[in-house]
GROMACS .gro file of N, CA, C and O in nm:
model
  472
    1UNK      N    1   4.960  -1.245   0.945
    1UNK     CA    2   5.099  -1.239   0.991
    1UNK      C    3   5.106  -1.158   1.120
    1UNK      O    4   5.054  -1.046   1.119
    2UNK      N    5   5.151  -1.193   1.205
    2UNK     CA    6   5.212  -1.150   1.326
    2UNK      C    7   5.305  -0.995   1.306
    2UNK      O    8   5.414  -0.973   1.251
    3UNK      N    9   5.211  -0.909   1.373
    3UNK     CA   10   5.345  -0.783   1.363
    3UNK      C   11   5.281  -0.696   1.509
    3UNK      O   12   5.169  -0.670   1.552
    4UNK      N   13   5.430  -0.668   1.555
    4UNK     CA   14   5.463  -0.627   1.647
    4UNK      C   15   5.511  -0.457   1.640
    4UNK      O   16   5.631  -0.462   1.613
    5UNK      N   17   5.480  -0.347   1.650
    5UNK     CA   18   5.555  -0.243   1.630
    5UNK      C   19   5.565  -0.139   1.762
    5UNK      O   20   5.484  -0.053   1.797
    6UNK      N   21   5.693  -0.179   1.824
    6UNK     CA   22   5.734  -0.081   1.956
    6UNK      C   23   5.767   0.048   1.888
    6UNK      O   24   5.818   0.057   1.776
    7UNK      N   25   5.732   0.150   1.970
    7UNK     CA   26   5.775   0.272   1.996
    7UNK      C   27   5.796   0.333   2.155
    7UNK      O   28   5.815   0.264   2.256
    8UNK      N   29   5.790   0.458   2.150
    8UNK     CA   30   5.815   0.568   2.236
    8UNK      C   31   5.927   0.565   2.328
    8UNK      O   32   5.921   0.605   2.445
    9UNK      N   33   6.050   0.505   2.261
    9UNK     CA   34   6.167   0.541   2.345
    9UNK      C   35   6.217   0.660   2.273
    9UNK      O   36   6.170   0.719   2.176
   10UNK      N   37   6.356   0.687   2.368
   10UNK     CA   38   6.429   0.818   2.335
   10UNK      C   39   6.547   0.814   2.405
   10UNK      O   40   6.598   0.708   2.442
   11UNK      N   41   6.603   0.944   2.430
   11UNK     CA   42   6.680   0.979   2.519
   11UNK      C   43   6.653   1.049   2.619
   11UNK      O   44   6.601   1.160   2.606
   12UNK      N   45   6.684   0.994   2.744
   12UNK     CA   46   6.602   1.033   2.851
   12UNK      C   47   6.760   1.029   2.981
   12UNK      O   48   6.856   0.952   2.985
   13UNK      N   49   6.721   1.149   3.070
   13UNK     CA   50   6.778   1.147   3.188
   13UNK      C   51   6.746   1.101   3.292
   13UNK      O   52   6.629   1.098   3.330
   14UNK      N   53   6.866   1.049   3.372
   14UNK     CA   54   6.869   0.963   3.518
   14UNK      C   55   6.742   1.029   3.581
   14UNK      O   56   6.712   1.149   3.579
   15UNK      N   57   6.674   0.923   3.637
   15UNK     CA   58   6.560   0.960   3.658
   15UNK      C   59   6.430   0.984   3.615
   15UNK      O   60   6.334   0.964   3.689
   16UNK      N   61   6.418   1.028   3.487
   16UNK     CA   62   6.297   1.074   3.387
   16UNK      C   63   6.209   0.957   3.352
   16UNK      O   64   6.224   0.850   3.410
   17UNK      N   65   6.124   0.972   3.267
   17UNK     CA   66   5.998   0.893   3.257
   17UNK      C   67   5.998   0.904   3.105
   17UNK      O   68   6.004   0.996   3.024
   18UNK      N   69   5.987   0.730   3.098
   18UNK     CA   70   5.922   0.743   2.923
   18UNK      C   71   5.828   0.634   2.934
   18UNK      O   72   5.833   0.556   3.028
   19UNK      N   73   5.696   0.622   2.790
   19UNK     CA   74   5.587   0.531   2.802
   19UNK      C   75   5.617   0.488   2.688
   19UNK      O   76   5.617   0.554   2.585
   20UNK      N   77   5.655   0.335   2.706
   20UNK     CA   78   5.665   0.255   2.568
   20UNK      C   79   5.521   0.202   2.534
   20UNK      O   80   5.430   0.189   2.616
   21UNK      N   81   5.516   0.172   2.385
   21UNK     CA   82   5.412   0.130   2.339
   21UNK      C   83   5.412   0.016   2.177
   21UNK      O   84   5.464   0.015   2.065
   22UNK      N   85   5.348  -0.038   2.233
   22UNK     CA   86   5.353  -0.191   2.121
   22UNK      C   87   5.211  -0.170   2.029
   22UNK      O   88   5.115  -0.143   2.101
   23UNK      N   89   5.183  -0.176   1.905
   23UNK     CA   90   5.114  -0.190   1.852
   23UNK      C   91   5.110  -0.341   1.823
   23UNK      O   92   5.207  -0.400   1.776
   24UNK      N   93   5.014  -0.392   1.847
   24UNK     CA   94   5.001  -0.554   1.788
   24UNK      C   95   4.879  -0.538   1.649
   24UNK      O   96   4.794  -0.454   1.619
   25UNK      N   97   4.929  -0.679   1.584
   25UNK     CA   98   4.829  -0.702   1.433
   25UNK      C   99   4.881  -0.829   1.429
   25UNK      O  100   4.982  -0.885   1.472
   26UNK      N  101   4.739  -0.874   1.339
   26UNK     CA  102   4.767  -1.019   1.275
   26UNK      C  103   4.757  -1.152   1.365
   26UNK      O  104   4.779  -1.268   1.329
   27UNK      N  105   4.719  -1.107   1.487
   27UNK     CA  106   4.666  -1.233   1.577
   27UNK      C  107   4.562  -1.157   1.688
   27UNK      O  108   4.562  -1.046   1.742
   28UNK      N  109   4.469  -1.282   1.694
   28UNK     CA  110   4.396  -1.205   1.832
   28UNK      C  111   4.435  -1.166   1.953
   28UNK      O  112   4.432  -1.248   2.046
   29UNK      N  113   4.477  -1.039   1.973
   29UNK     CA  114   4.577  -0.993   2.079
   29UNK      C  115   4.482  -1.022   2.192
   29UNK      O  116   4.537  -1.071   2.290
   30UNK      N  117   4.331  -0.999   2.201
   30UNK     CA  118   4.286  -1.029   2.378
   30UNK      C  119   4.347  -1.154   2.431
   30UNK      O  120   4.378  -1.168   2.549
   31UNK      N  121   4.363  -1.251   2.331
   31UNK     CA  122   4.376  -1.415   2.393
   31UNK      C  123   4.552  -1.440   2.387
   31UNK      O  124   4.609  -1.544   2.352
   32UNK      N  125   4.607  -1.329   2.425
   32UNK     CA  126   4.748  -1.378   2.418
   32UNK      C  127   4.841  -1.292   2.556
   32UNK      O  128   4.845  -1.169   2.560
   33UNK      N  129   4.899  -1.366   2.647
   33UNK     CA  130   4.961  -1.300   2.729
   33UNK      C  131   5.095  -1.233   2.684
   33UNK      O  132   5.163  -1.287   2.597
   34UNK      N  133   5.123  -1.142   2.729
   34UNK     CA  134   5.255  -1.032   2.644
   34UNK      C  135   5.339  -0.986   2.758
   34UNK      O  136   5.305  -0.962   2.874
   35UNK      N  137   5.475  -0.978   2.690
   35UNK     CA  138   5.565  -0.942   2.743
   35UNK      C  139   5.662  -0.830   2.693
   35UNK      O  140   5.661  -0.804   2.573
   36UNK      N  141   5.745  -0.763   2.778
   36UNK     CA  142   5.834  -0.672   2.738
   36UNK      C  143   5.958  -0.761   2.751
   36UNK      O  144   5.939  -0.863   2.817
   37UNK      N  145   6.049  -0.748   2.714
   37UNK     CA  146   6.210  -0.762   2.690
   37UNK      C  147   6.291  -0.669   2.629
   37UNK      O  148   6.259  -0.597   2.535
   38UNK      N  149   6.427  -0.672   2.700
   38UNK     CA  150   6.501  -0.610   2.690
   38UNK      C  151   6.649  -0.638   2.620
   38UNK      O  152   6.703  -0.704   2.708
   39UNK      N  153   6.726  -0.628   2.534
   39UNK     CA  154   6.867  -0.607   2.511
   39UNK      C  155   7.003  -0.534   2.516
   39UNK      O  156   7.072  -0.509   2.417
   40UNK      N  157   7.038  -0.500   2.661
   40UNK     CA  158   7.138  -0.373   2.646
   40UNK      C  159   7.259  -0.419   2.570
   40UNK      O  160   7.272  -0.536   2.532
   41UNK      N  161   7.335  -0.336   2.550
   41UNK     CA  162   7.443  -0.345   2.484
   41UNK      C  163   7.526  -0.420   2.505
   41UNK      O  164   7.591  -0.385   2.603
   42UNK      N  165   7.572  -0.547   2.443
   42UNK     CA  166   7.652  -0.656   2.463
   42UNK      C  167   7.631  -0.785   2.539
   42UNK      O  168   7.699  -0.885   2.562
   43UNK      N  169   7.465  -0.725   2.579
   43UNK     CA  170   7.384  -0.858   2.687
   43UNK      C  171   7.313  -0.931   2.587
   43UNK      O  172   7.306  -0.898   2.469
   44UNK      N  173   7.263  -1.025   2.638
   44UNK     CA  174   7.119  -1.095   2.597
   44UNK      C  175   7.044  -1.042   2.611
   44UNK      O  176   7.057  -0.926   2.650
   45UNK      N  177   6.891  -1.114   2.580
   45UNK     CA  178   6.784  -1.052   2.585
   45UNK      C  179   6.717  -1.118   2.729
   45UNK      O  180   6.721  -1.233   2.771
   46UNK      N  181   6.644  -0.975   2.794
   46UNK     CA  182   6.612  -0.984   2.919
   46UNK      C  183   6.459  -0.925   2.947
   46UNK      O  184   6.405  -0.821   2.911
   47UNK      N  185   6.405  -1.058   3.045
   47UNK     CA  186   6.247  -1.014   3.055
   47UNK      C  187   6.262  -0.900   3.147
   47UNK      O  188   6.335  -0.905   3.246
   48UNK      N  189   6.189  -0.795   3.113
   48UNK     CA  190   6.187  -0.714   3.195
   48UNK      C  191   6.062  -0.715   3.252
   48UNK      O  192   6.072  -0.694   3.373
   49UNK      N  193   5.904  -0.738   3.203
   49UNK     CA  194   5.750  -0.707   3.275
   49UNK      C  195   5.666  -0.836   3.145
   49UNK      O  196   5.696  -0.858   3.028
   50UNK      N  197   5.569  -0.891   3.222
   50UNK     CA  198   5.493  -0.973   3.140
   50UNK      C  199   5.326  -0.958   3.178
   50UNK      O  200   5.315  -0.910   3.291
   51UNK      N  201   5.209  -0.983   3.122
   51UNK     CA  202   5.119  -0.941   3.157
   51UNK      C  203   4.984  -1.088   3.122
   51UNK      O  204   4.967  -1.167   3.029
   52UNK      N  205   4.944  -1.074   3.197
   52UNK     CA  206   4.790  -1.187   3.161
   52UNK      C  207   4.722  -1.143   3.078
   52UNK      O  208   4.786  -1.048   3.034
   53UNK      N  209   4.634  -1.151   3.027
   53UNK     CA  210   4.555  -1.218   2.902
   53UNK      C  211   4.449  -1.073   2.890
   53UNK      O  212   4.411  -0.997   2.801
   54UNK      N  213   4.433  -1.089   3.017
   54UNK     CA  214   4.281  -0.961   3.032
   54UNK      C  215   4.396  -0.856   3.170
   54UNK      O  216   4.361  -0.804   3.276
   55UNK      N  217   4.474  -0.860   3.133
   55UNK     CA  218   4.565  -0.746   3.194
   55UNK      C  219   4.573  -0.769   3.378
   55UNK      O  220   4.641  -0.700   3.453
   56UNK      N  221   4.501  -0.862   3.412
   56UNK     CA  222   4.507  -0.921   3.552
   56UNK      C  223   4.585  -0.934   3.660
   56UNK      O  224   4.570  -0.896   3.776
   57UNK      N  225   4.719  -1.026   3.575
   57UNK     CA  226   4.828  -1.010   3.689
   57UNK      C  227   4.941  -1.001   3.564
   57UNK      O  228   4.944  -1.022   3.443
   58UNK      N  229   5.062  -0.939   3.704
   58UNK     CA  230   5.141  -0.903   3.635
   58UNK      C  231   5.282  -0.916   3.674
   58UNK      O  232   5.295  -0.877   3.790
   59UNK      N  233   5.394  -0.955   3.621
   59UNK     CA  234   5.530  -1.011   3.672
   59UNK      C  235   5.603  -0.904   3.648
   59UNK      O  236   5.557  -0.835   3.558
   60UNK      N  237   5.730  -0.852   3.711
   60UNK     CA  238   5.846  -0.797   3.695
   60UNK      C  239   5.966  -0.833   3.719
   60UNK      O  240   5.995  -0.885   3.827
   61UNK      N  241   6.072  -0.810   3.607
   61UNK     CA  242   6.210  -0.851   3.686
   61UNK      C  243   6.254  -0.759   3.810
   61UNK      O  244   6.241  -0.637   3.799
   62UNK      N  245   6.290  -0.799   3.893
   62UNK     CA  246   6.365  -0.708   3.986
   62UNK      C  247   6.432  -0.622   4.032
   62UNK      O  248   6.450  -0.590   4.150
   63UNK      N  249   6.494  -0.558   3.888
   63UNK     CA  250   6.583  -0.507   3.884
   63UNK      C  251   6.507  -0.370   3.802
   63UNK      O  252   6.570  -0.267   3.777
   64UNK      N  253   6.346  -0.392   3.760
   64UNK     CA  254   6.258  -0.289   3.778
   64UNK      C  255   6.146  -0.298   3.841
   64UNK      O  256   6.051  -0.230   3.805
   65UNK      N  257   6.137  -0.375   3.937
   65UNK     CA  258   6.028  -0.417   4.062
   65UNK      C  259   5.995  -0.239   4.087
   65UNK      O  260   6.102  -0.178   4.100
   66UNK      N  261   5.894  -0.166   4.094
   66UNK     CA  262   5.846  -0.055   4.172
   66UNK      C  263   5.890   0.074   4.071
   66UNK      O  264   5.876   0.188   4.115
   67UNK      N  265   5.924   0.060   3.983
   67UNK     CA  266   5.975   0.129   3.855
   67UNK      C  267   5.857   0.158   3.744
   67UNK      O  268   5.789   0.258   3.721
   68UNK      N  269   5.861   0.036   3.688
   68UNK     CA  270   5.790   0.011   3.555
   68UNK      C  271   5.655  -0.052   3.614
   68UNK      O  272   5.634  -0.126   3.710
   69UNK      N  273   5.559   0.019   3.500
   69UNK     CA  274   5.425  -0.061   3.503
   69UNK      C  275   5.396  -0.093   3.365
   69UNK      O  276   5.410  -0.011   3.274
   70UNK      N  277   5.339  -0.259   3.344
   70UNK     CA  278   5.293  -0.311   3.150
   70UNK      C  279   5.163  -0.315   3.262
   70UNK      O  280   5.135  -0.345   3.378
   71UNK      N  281   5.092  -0.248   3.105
   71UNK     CA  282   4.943  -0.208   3.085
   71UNK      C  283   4.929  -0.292   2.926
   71UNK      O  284   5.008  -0.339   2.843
   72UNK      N  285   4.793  -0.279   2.941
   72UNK     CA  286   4.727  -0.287   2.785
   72UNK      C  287   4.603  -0.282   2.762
   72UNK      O  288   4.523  -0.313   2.851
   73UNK      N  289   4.561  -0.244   2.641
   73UNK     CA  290   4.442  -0.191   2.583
   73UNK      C  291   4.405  -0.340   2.484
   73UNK      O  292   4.466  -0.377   2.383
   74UNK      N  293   4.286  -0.407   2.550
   74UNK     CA  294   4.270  -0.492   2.429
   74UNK      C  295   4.199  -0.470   2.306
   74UNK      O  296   4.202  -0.543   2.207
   75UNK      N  297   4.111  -0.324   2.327
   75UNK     CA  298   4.031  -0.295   2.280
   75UNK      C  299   4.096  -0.202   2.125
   75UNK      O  300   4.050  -0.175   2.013
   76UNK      N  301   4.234  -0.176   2.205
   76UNK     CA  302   4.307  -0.122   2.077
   76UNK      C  303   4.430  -0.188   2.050
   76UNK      O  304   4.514  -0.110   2.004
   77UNK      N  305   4.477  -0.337   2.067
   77UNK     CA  306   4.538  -0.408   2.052
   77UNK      C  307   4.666  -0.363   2.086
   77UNK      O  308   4.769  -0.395   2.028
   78UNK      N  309   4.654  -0.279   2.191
   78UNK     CA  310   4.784  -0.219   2.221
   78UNK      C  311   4.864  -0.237   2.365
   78UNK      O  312   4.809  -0.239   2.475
   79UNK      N  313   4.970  -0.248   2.347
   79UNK     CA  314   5.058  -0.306   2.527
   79UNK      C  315   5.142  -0.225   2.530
   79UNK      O  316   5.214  -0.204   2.433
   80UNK      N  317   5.155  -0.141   2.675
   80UNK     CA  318   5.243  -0.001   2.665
   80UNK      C  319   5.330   0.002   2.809
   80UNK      O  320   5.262  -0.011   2.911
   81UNK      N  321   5.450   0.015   2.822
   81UNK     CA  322   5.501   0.019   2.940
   81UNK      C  323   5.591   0.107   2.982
   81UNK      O  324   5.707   0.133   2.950
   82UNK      N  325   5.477   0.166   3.100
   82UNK     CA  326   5.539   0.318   3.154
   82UNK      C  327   5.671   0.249   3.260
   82UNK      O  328   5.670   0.152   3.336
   83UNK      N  329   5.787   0.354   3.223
   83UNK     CA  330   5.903   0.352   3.314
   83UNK      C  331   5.968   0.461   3.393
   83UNK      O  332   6.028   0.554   3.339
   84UNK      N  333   5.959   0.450   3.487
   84UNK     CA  334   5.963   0.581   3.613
   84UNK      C  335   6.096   0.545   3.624
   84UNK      O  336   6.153   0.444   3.582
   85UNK      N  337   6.152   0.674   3.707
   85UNK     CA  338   6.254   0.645   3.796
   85UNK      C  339   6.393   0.579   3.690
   85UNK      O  340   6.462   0.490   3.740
   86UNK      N  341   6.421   0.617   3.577
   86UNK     CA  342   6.480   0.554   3.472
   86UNK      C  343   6.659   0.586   3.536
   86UNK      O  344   6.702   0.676   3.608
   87UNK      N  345   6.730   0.465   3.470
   87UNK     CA  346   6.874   0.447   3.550
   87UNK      C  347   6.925   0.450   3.443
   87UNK      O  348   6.854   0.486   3.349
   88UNK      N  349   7.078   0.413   3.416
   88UNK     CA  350   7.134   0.369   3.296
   88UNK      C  351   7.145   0.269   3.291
   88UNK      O  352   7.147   0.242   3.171
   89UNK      N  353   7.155   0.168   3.355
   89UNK     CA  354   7.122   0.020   3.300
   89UNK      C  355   6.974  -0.002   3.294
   89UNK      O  356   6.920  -0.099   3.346
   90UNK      N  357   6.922   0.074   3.242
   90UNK     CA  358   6.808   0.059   3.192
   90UNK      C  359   6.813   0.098   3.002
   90UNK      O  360   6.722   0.078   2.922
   91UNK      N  361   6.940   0.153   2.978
   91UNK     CA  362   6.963   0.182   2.864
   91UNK      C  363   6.968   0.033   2.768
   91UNK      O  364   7.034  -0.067   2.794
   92UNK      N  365   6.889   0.051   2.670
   92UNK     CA  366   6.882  -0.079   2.603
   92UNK      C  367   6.773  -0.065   2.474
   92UNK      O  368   6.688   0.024   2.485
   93UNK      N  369   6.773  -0.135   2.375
   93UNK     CA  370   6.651  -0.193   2.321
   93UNK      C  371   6.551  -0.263   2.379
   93UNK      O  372   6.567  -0.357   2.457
   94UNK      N  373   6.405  -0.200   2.326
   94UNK     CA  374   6.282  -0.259   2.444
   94UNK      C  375   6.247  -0.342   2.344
   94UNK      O  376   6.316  -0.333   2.242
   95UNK      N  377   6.145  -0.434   2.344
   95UNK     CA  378   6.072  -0.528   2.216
   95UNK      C  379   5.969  -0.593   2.317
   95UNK      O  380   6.006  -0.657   2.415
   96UNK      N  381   5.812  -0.566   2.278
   96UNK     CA  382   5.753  -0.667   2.344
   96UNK      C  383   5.710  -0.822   2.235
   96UNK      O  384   5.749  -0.833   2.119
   97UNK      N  385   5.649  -0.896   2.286
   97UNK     CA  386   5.670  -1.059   2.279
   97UNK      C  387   5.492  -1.105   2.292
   97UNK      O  388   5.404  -1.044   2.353
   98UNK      N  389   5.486  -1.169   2.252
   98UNK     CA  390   5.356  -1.272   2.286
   98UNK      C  391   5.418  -1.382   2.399
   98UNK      O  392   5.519  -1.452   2.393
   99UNK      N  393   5.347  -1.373   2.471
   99UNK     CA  394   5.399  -1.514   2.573
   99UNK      C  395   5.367  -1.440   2.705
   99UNK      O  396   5.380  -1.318   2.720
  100UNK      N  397   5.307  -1.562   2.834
  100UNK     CA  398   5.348  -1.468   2.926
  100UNK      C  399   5.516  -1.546   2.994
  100UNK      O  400   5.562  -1.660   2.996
  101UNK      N  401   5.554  -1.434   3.033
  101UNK     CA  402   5.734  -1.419   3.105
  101UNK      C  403   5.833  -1.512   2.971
  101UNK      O  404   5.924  -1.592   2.994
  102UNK      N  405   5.797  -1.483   2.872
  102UNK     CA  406   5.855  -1.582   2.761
  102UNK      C  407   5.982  -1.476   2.679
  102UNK      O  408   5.969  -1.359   2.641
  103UNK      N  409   6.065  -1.539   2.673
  103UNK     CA  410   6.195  -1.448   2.622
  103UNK      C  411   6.222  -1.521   2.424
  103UNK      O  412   6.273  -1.625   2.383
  104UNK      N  413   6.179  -1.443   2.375
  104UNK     CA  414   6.211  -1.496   2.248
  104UNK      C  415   6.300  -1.536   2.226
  104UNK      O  416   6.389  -1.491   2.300
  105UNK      N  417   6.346  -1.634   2.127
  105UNK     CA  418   6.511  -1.623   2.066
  105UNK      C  419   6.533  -1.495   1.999
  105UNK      O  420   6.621  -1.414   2.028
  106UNK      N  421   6.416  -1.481   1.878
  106UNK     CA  422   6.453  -1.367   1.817
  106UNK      C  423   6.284  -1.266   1.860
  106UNK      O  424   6.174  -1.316   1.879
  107UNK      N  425   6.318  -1.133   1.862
  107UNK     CA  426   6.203  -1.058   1.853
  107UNK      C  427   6.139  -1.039   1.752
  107UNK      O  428   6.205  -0.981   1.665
  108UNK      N  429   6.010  -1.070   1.717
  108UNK     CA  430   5.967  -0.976   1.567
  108UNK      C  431   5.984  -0.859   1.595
  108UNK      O  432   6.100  -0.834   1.563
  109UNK      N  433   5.927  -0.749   1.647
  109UNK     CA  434   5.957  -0.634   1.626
  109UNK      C  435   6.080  -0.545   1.586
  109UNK      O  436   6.169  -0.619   1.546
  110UNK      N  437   6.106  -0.448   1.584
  110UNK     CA  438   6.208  -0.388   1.541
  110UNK      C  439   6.250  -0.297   1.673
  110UNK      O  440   6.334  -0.207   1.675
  111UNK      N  441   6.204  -0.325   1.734
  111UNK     CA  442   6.234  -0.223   1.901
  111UNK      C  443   6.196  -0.083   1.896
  111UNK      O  444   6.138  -0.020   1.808
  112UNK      N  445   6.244  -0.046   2.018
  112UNK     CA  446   6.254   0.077   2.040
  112UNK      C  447   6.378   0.144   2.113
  112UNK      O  448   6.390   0.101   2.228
  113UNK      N  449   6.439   0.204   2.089
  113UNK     CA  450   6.561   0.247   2.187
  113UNK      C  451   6.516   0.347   2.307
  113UNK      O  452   6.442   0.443   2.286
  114UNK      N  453   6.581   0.308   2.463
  114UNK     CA  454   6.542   0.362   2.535
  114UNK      C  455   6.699   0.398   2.558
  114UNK      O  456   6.780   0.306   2.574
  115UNK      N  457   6.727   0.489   2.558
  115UNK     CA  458   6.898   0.591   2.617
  115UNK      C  459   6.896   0.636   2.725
  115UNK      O  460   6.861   0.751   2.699
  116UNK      N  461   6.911   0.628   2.875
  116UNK     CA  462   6.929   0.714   2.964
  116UNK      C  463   7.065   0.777   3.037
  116UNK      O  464   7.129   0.735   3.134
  117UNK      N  465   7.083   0.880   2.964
  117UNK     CA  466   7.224   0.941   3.007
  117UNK      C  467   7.207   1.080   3.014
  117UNK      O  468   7.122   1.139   2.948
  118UNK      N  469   7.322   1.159   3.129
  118UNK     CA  470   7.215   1.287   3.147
  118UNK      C  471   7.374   1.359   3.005
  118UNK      O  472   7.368   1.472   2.959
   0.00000   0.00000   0.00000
C-alpha cells in the first residue's frame, strides 16, 4: 500500500524558513517522480515544486520560483522541501504526490500545516 507521511510544518514568521519532509512506503520510491502541492484556505489544490526520478530536474510554480527548493533522498525514500523567504500566502496545507507536476484529486497523505503569520 502506498503511504505518504508529510511533516515539518508549523508556525512560522514572514520571512522564516521551514523544511518539509515526506516519508514514502509501499512503492518503489527511486522509480517515481514526486511532487509537492498545496491547499490554502478556501483554494484548490496547487502544484507548488515537482522533481525527476533521480532528483535531476526540477519544476516550480512561480509564485515560489527562487524561494523553495524539493530535494530527495532515494536512499531513504524520503522527499523534503526547504522554504525560504516564507509569505502568507504561502500559508496552507503541504502534501506531496507521486507524479511528476501531477495535482491529485485527492492526496493520500494527511499533510502538514505550514502557518505564516508574525
Amino acid at each position: 500500500e502506498v503511504q505518504l507521511v508529510e511533516s515539518g510544518g508549523g508556525l512560522v514568521q514572514p520571512g522564516g524558513s521551514l523544511r518539509l519532509s515526506c516519508a514514502a512506503s509501499g512503492f518503489p520510491f527511486s522509480t517515481y517522480a514526486m511532487s509537492w502541492v498545496r491547499r490554502a484556505p478556501g483554494k484548490g489544490l496547487e502544484l507548488v515544486a515537482c522533481i525527476t526520478r533521480a532528483g535531476t530536474y526540477s519544476v516550480y510554480a512561480d509564485s515560489v520560483k527562487g524561494r523553495f527548493i524539493i530535494s530527495r533522498d532515494n536512499a531513504e525514500n524520503m522527499l523534503h522541501l526547504q522554504m525560504n523567504s516564507l509569505k502568507s500566502d504561502d500559508t496552507a496545507m503541504y502534501y506531496c504526490a507521486t507524479g511528476y507536476c501531477i495535482v491529485p484529486s485527492s492526496p493520500r497523505g494527511q499533510g502538514t500545516q505550514v502557518t505564516v503569520s508574525s
